[in-house]
């Protein structure tokens, strides 16, 4: 795989006006999402729901790529078209989550380490054969009493870098996702401090592992107060703190930064991205790779009933259009009513 291909794939993933749909919920996570609409998490329901998202007409104007889960990458639409081909034919780049989840970090109560490095080289080769062109690995950093520890940040940064190097070796663009969780009552200042520490360790390890920064995409969380913090920052404050933190830690060689939504509502995640892009030019594209924020309205409209597919697709297209406008700082409240 010529490295030029990885560069152009990374750039295409953050093309102007476009961002990534995270539809890579693991079995326990998709069960949680389906429980919220009283739908059983059967293989067919998961397949049908992903088909609904992937076949939404017009969404390719706003969505550059989709992160799938192992099972989904092997699934096909009702007409037999494998999902990776269905997406590529629509001009959407297929990707896949390759970590096997965040597990308790031994010796460090309440902290987690992401697993999945064993056998990863072989799995990456298979994913590439199945049609994936990029991958994702998520590390989780929790803020609480006495945490995160430097050790937890370092262990996760090291694993992220090992994954990213293997992914590039396999001809797949890595999405490097260090998520600082919104869980807790911490202030936005503590979030900024630990996000800055996390990102600087991550880039130190990426460079040490000889990862090409122009052939990857960063997926961070926004700098935001914990969801139980009584003092929530304004949209403008979140935008300023997030961009300031990224400018201090993310080299300009990285083509794009795609945020996770992390439990923010669809509208707030749209407003935050919009405010960041309205701040002016940045050295990288500032885009989205939302899971819940892109899907929650569609999921509620679908309710597991095939009669609701059209309404659910309308909801997904609507949110994609809003978030796409936020890529230019052009999202307005009036778009919600449209
Ligand atoms: P959320 O936008 O729901 O946080 O999901 C993004 C993601 O891929 C988390 O790993």
Tab-separated table of C-alpha atoms and ligand atoms in Angstrom:
chain	number	residue	atom	x	y	z
A	1	UNK	CA	0.000	0.000	0.000
A	2	UNK	CA	1.584	3.256	-1.117
A	3	UNK	CA	1.598	5.783	1.713
A	4	UNK	CA	0.056	8.299	-0.728
A	5	UNK	CA	-3.123	6.251	-0.512
A	6	UNK	CA	-3.204	6.562	3.254
A	7	UNK	CA	-2.682	10.322	2.999
A	8	UNK	CA	-5.484	10.744	0.501
A	9	UNK	CA	-7.812	8.452	2.471
A	10	UNK	CA	-7.111	10.444	5.656
A	11	UNK	CA	-7.846	13.682	3.807
A	12	UNK	CA	-11.019	12.253	2.246
A	13	UNK	CA	-12.233	11.256	5.720
A	14	UNK	CA	-12.194	14.943	6.711
A	15	UNK	CA	-13.183	16.422	3.324
A	16	UNK	CA	-14.833	19.872	3.509
A	17	UNK	CA	-18.375	19.666	4.881
A	18	UNK	CA	-18.046	16.004	5.716
A	19	UNK	CA	-17.501	13.873	8.779
A	20	UNK	CA	-17.759	10.316	10.022
A	21	UNK	CA	-20.682	8.289	11.334
A	22	UNK	CA	-19.661	6.097	14.280
A	23	UNK	CA	-21.885	3.017	13.989
A	24	UNK	CA	-19.440	0.661	15.670
A	25	UNK	CA	-21.403	-0.125	18.821
A	26	UNK	CA	-20.203	-3.394	20.364
A	27	UNK	CA	-22.783	-6.035	21.382
A	28	UNK	CA	-23.292	-4.630	24.923
A	29	UNK	CA	-23.497	-1.020	23.639
A	30	UNK	CA	-26.002	-1.655	20.842
A	31	UNK	CA	-28.094	-3.617	23.361
A	32	UNK	CA	-28.155	-0.530	25.587
A	33	UNK	CA	-29.236	1.662	22.628
A	34	UNK	CA	-31.939	-0.822	21.561
A	35	UNK	CA	-33.152	-1.194	25.175
A	36	UNK	CA	-33.884	2.555	25.122
A	37	UNK	CA	-36.449	1.984	22.338
A	38	UNK	CA	-37.647	-1.423	23.608
A	39	UNK	CA	-36.163	-3.366	20.742
A	40	UNK	CA	-34.416	-6.685	21.203
A	41	UNK	CA	-30.780	-6.790	20.083
A	42	UNK	CA	-31.049	-9.684	17.625
A	43	UNK	CA	-28.627	-10.112	14.746
A	44	UNK	CA	-31.395	-9.255	12.249
A	45	UNK	CA	-32.454	-6.111	14.133
A	46	UNK	CA	-28.839	-4.935	14.246
A	47	UNK	CA	-28.427	-5.619	10.529
A	48	UNK	CA	-31.706	-3.923	9.592
A	49	UNK	CA	-30.878	-0.845	11.694
A	50	UNK	CA	-27.445	-0.465	10.129
A	51	UNK	CA	-28.971	-0.911	6.659
A	52	UNK	CA	-31.409	1.916	7.436
A	53	UNK	CA	-28.490	4.236	8.246
A	54	UNK	CA	-26.250	3.187	5.353
A	55	UNK	CA	-28.960	3.466	2.676
A	56	UNK	CA	-30.176	6.953	3.648
A	57	UNK	CA	-30.321	8.789	0.307
A	58	UNK	CA	-28.342	12.023	0.209
A	59	UNK	CA	-26.332	11.368	3.359
A	60	UNK	CA	-23.159	10.871	1.304
A	61	UNK	CA	-23.038	14.661	0.838
A	62	UNK	CA	-22.320	14.959	4.570
A	63	UNK	CA	-20.828	11.625	5.631
A	64	UNK	CA	-17.351	10.710	4.381
A	65	UNK	CA	-16.987	7.392	6.177
A	66	UNK	CA	-18.650	4.961	8.550
A	67	UNK	CA	-16.992	3.150	11.456
A	68	UNK	CA	-18.526	-0.307	11.637
A	69	UNK	CA	-18.245	-3.108	14.174
A	70	UNK	CA	-16.753	-6.507	13.221
A	71	UNK	CA	-20.206	-8.103	12.813
A	72	UNK	CA	-21.509	-5.275	10.608
A	73	UNK	CA	-18.511	-5.325	8.275
A	74	UNK	CA	-19.474	-8.948	7.496
A	75	UNK	CA	-23.201	-8.192	7.057
A	76	UNK	CA	-25.081	-7.430	3.831
A	77	UNK	CA	-28.141	-5.394	2.847
A	78	UNK	CA	-31.449	-7.230	2.300
A	79	UNK	CA	-30.649	-7.417	-1.434
A	80	UNK	CA	-27.393	-9.270	-0.676
A	81	UNK	CA	-24.932	-6.382	-1.240
A	82	UNK	CA	-22.184	-6.614	1.394
A	83	UNK	CA	-22.161	-3.466	3.548
A	84	UNK	CA	-18.557	-2.483	2.681
A	85	UNK	CA	-19.458	-2.511	-1.032
A	86	UNK	CA	-22.772	-0.753	-0.488
A	87	UNK	CA	-20.933	2.053	1.327
A	88	UNK	CA	-18.087	2.326	-1.201
A	89	UNK	CA	-20.584	2.423	-4.081
A	90	UNK	CA	-22.258	5.387	-2.359
A	91	UNK	CA	-18.886	7.149	-2.058
A	92	UNK	CA	-18.646	6.480	1.692
A	93	UNK	CA	-15.406	5.009	3.051
A	94	UNK	CA	-15.890	1.864	5.180
A	95	UNK	CA	-13.933	1.572	8.422
A	96	UNK	CA	-13.941	-0.707	11.452
A	97	UNK	CA	-13.364	-0.570	15.204
A	98	UNK	CA	-10.503	-2.944	16.017
A	99	UNK	CA	-10.008	-2.695	19.787
A	100	UNK	CA	-11.681	-5.250	22.013
A	101	UNK	CA	-12.812	-2.822	24.677
A	102	UNK	CA	-11.616	-0.987	27.771
A	103	UNK	CA	-10.928	-3.362	30.690
A	104	UNK	CA	-9.999	-2.640	34.337
A	105	UNK	CA	-6.318	-1.672	34.625
A	106	UNK	CA	-4.796	-4.056	37.191
A	107	UNK	CA	-3.437	-2.239	40.237
A	108	UNK	CA	-5.207	1.017	39.332
A	109	UNK	CA	-8.737	1.081	40.784
A	110	UNK	CA	-11.364	2.791	38.598
A	111	UNK	CA	-9.021	3.141	35.617
A	112	UNK	CA	-9.101	1.256	32.337
A	113	UNK	CA	-6.780	-0.001	29.647
A	114	UNK	CA	-7.959	-0.826	26.139
A	115	UNK	CA	-7.197	-4.356	24.970
A	116	UNK	CA	-6.909	-5.887	21.504
A	117	UNK	CA	-3.257	-5.801	20.445
A	118	UNK	CA	-2.761	-9.594	20.468
A	119	UNK	CA	-3.344	-10.983	16.983
A	120	UNK	CA	-4.124	-7.496	15.678
A	121	UNK	CA	-1.801	-7.751	12.647
A	122	UNK	CA	-3.781	-10.746	11.316
A	123	UNK	CA	-7.154	-9.166	12.019
A	124	UNK	CA	-6.128	-5.975	10.222
A	125	UNK	CA	-5.182	-7.957	7.103
A	126	UNK	CA	-8.613	-9.605	7.157
A	127	UNK	CA	-10.433	-6.287	7.639
A	128	UNK	CA	-8.589	-4.822	4.675
A	129	UNK	CA	-9.645	-7.812	2.546
A	130	UNK	CA	-13.236	-7.267	3.667
A	131	UNK	CA	-13.072	-3.703	2.296
A	132	UNK	CA	-12.167	-1.546	5.299
A	133	UNK	CA	-9.922	1.445	4.559
A	134	UNK	CA	-9.579	2.832	8.079
A	135	UNK	CA	-9.726	1.613	11.667
A	136	UNK	CA	-10.520	2.942	15.129
A	137	UNK	CA	-9.170	2.288	18.646
A	138	UNK	CA	-10.700	3.979	21.696
A	139	UNK	CA	-8.892	4.606	24.959
A	140	UNK	CA	-10.826	5.794	27.988
A	141	UNK	CA	-9.566	8.274	30.584
A	142	UNK	CA	-11.742	8.922	33.619
A	143	UNK	CA	-11.499	12.007	35.806
A	144	UNK	CA	-12.227	11.457	39.500
A	145	UNK	CA	-10.672	11.591	42.954
A	146	UNK	CA	-6.922	11.129	42.358
A	147	UNK	CA	-7.423	9.983	38.773
A	148	UNK	CA	-6.391	9.846	36.007
A	149	UNK	CA	-2.925	8.682	37.027
A	150	UNK	CA	0.021	9.392	34.770
A	151	UNK	CA	0.507	5.643	34.525
A	152	UNK	CA	-2.983	5.086	33.076
A	153	UNK	CA	-2.548	7.907	30.563
A	154	UNK	CA	0.820	6.518	29.518
A	155	UNK	CA	-0.310	2.887	29.233
A	156	UNK	CA	-3.241	3.915	27.029
A	157	UNK	CA	-1.114	6.249	24.896
A	158	UNK	CA	1.360	3.418	24.345
A	159	UNK	CA	-1.386	0.985	23.269
A	160	UNK	CA	-2.928	3.599	20.953
A	161	UNK	CA	0.448	4.146	19.286
A	162	UNK	CA	1.129	0.420	18.870
A	163	UNK	CA	-2.294	0.047	17.264
A	164	UNK	CA	-1.777	3.060	14.979
A	165	UNK	CA	1.598	1.774	13.749
A	166	UNK	CA	0.138	-1.670	12.979
A	167	UNK	CA	-2.820	-0.107	11.210
A	168	UNK	CA	-0.616	1.999	8.920
A	169	UNK	CA	1.562	-1.058	8.245
A	170	UNK	CA	-1.590	-2.871	7.079
A	171	UNK	CA	-2.533	-0.008	4.734
A	172	UNK	CA	-5.346	1.284	6.948
A	173	UNK	CA	-5.695	4.850	8.253
A	174	UNK	CA	-5.890	4.779	12.074
A	175	UNK	CA	-8.414	6.884	13.953
A	176	UNK	CA	-6.702	7.476	17.281
A	177	UNK	CA	-9.378	8.016	19.937
A	178	UNK	CA	-8.374	9.036	23.452
A	179	UNK	CA	-11.672	9.834	25.167
A	180	UNK	CA	-11.654	11.841	28.386
A	181	UNK	CA	-15.041	10.895	29.824
A	182	UNK	CA	-17.782	13.406	30.655
A	183	UNK	CA	-18.811	11.231	33.644
A	184	UNK	CA	-18.332	12.981	36.983
A	185	UNK	CA	-18.645	16.423	38.500
A	186	UNK	CA	-15.264	17.847	37.456
A	187	UNK	CA	-14.885	21.404	36.209
A	188	UNK	CA	-14.041	22.341	32.616
A	189	UNK	CA	-10.604	23.435	33.912
A	190	UNK	CA	-9.803	19.914	35.169
A	191	UNK	CA	-11.034	18.482	31.881
A	192	UNK	CA	-8.721	20.823	29.979
A	193	UNK	CA	-5.743	19.914	32.180
A	194	UNK	CA	-6.192	16.163	31.717
A	195	UNK	CA	-7.105	16.397	28.033
A	196	UNK	CA	-3.903	18.354	27.434
A	197	UNK	CA	-1.850	15.782	29.398
A	198	UNK	CA	-3.504	12.907	27.509
A	199	UNK	CA	-3.011	14.388	24.057
A	200	UNK	CA	0.613	15.308	24.685
A	201	UNK	CA	1.389	11.743	25.849
A	202	UNK	CA	-0.485	10.311	22.873
A	203	UNK	CA	1.537	12.352	20.361
A	204	UNK	CA	4.796	11.596	22.171
A	205	UNK	CA	4.049	7.870	21.804
A	206	UNK	CA	2.802	8.179	18.212
A	207	UNK	CA	6.095	9.799	17.205
A	208	UNK	CA	8.134	7.258	19.215
A	209	UNK	CA	6.300	4.456	17.355
A	210	UNK	CA	7.079	6.150	14.011
A	211	UNK	CA	3.430	6.710	13.147
A	212	UNK	CA	3.028	9.045	10.143
A	213	UNK	CA	0.950	11.924	11.488
A	214	UNK	CA	-0.306	12.893	8.025
A	215	UNK	CA	-1.781	9.399	7.603
A	216	UNK	CA	-4.009	9.372	10.664
A	217	UNK	CA	-7.049	11.091	12.103
A	218	UNK	CA	-7.439	12.144	15.766
A	219	UNK	CA	-10.742	11.552	17.557
A	220	UNK	CA	-10.743	13.416	20.867
A	221	UNK	CA	-13.434	14.429	23.290
A	222	UNK	CA	-14.279	18.107	23.664
A	223	UNK	CA	-13.056	20.087	26.658
A	224	UNK	CA	-16.231	20.282	28.693
A	225	UNK	CA	-17.338	20.179	32.347
A	226	UNK	CA	-18.341	16.791	33.785
A	227	UNK	CA	-22.029	16.085	33.300
A	228	UNK	CA	-22.699	16.273	37.070
A	229	UNK	CA	-20.785	19.532	37.496
A	230	UNK	CA	-23.206	22.228	38.711
A	231	UNK	CA	-21.368	24.860	36.680
A	232	UNK	CA	-21.692	24.062	32.990
A	233	UNK	CA	-19.562	26.119	30.611
A	234	UNK	CA	-21.170	28.071	27.782
A	235	UNK	CA	-20.928	26.938	24.159
A	236	UNK	CA	-18.356	29.673	23.490
A	237	UNK	CA	-16.244	28.583	26.493
A	238	UNK	CA	-16.239	24.936	25.398
A	239	UNK	CA	-15.233	25.948	21.867
A	240	UNK	CA	-12.398	28.203	23.070
A	241	UNK	CA	-11.039	25.742	25.636
A	242	UNK	CA	-11.154	22.837	23.171
A	243	UNK	CA	-9.387	24.696	20.366
A	244	UNK	CA	-6.789	26.127	22.785
A	245	UNK	CA	-6.043	22.644	24.109
A	246	UNK	CA	-5.740	21.172	20.596
A	247	UNK	CA	-3.484	24.003	19.387
A	248	UNK	CA	-1.107	23.223	22.267
A	249	UNK	CA	-0.922	19.494	21.621
A	250	UNK	CA	-1.851	18.430	18.069
A	251	UNK	CA	0.799	18.869	15.344
A	252	UNK	CA	-0.326	20.592	12.150
A	253	UNK	CA	0.671	17.503	10.130
A	254	UNK	CA	-2.507	15.770	11.338
A	255	UNK	CA	-5.052	16.352	8.538
A	256	UNK	CA	-8.136	16.279	10.696
A	257	UNK	CA	-9.691	16.095	14.123
A	258	UNK	CA	-13.073	14.396	14.404
A	259	UNK	CA	-14.856	14.776	17.726
A	260	UNK	CA	-16.860	12.119	19.525
A	261	UNK	CA	-20.150	13.288	21.056
A	262	UNK	CA	-19.647	11.422	24.342
A	263	UNK	CA	-23.181	11.789	25.679
A	264	UNK	CA	-23.884	15.375	24.558
A	265	UNK	CA	-27.294	15.837	22.965
A	266	UNK	CA	-27.460	15.962	19.173
A	267	UNK	CA	-28.097	19.698	19.236
A	268	UNK	CA	-25.377	20.601	21.734
A	269	UNK	CA	-22.770	18.515	19.889
A	270	UNK	CA	-23.772	20.398	16.714
A	271	UNK	CA	-23.574	23.797	18.440
A	272	UNK	CA	-20.137	23.073	19.931
A	273	UNK	CA	-18.642	22.017	16.593
A	274	UNK	CA	-20.220	25.031	14.934
A	275	UNK	CA	-18.736	27.428	17.510
A	276	UNK	CA	-15.256	25.926	17.035
A	277	UNK	CA	-15.369	26.302	13.269
A	278	UNK	CA	-16.760	29.838	13.617
A	279	UNK	CA	-13.576	30.780	15.530
A	280	UNK	CA	-11.696	30.878	12.230
A	281	UNK	CA	-8.940	28.935	10.518
A	282	UNK	CA	-7.144	26.070	12.246
A	283	UNK	CA	-4.175	24.002	11.052
A	284	UNK	CA	-6.382	20.889	10.784
A	285	UNK	CA	-9.973	20.208	9.700
A	286	UNK	CA	-12.325	20.253	12.698
A	287	UNK	CA	-15.000	17.683	12.050
A	288	UNK	CA	-17.195	15.046	13.680
A	289	UNK	CA	-17.311	11.317	14.235
A	290	UNK	CA	-20.465	11.177	16.295
A	291	UNK	CA	-22.232	8.026	17.383
A	292	UNK	CA	-25.092	8.978	19.649
A	293	UNK	CA	-25.433	12.593	18.439
A	294	UNK	CA	-25.914	11.448	14.823
A	295	UNK	CA	-28.124	8.483	15.632
A	296	UNK	CA	-30.318	9.296	18.621
A	297	UNK	CA	-33.108	11.006	16.651
A	298	UNK	CA	-33.125	8.293	13.976
A	299	UNK	CA	-33.147	5.533	16.585
A	300	UNK	CA	-36.143	7.096	18.371
A	301	UNK	CA	-38.020	7.494	15.084
A	302	UNK	CA	-37.310	3.905	13.990
A	303	UNK	CA	-38.491	2.074	17.147
A	304	UNK	CA	-37.612	-1.236	15.494
A	305	UNK	CA	-40.527	-0.977	13.037
A	306	UNK	CA	-39.862	-1.247	9.288
A	307	UNK	CA	-42.818	1.080	8.681
A	308	UNK	CA	-40.736	3.864	10.294
A	309	UNK	CA	-37.616	3.486	8.132
A	310	UNK	CA	-38.419	6.560	6.004
A	311	UNK	CA	-39.010	8.819	9.035
A	312	UNK	CA	-35.864	7.528	10.710
A	313	UNK	CA	-33.814	8.180	7.557
A	314	UNK	CA	-35.257	11.718	7.390
A	315	UNK	CA	-34.099	12.281	10.984
A	316	UNK	CA	-30.608	10.943	10.220
A	317	UNK	CA	-30.321	13.074	7.072
A	318	UNK	CA	-31.513	16.152	8.976
A	319	UNK	CA	-28.893	15.747	11.720
A	320	UNK	CA	-26.153	15.006	9.167
A	321	UNK	CA	-27.050	18.207	7.315
A	322	UNK	CA	-26.912	20.260	10.536
A	323	UNK	CA	-23.545	18.835	11.607
A	324	UNK	CA	-22.209	19.323	8.102
A	325	UNK	CA	-23.189	23.020	8.265
A	326	UNK	CA	-21.358	23.181	11.610
A	327	UNK	CA	-18.177	22.181	9.727
A	328	UNK	CA	-18.300	25.690	8.206
A	329	UNK	CA	-19.647	27.507	11.275
A	330	UNK	CA	-22.884	27.950	9.317
A	331	UNK	CA	-25.316	26.015	11.486
A	332	UNK	CA	-28.300	28.022	12.713
A	333	UNK	CA	-31.220	27.364	15.034
A	334	UNK	CA	-33.534	27.850	12.019
A	335	UNK	CA	-32.102	24.674	10.465
A	336	UNK	CA	-33.673	22.650	13.279
A	337	UNK	CA	-37.147	23.735	12.260
A	338	UNK	CA	-36.548	23.113	8.549
B	1	LIG	P1	-20.344	8.959	20.681
B	1	LIG	O1	-20.392	10.089	19.691
B	1	LIG	O2	-21.711	8.405	21.007
B	1	LIG	O3	-19.534	9.293	21.897
B	1	LIG	O4	-19.629	7.743	19.971
B	1	LIG	C1	-18.474	7.955	19.265
B	1	LIG	C2	-17.583	6.794	19.388
B	1	LIG	O5	-17.189	6.216	18.412
B	1	LIG	C3	-17.189	6.367	20.737
B	1	LIG	O6	-16.151	5.429	20.638
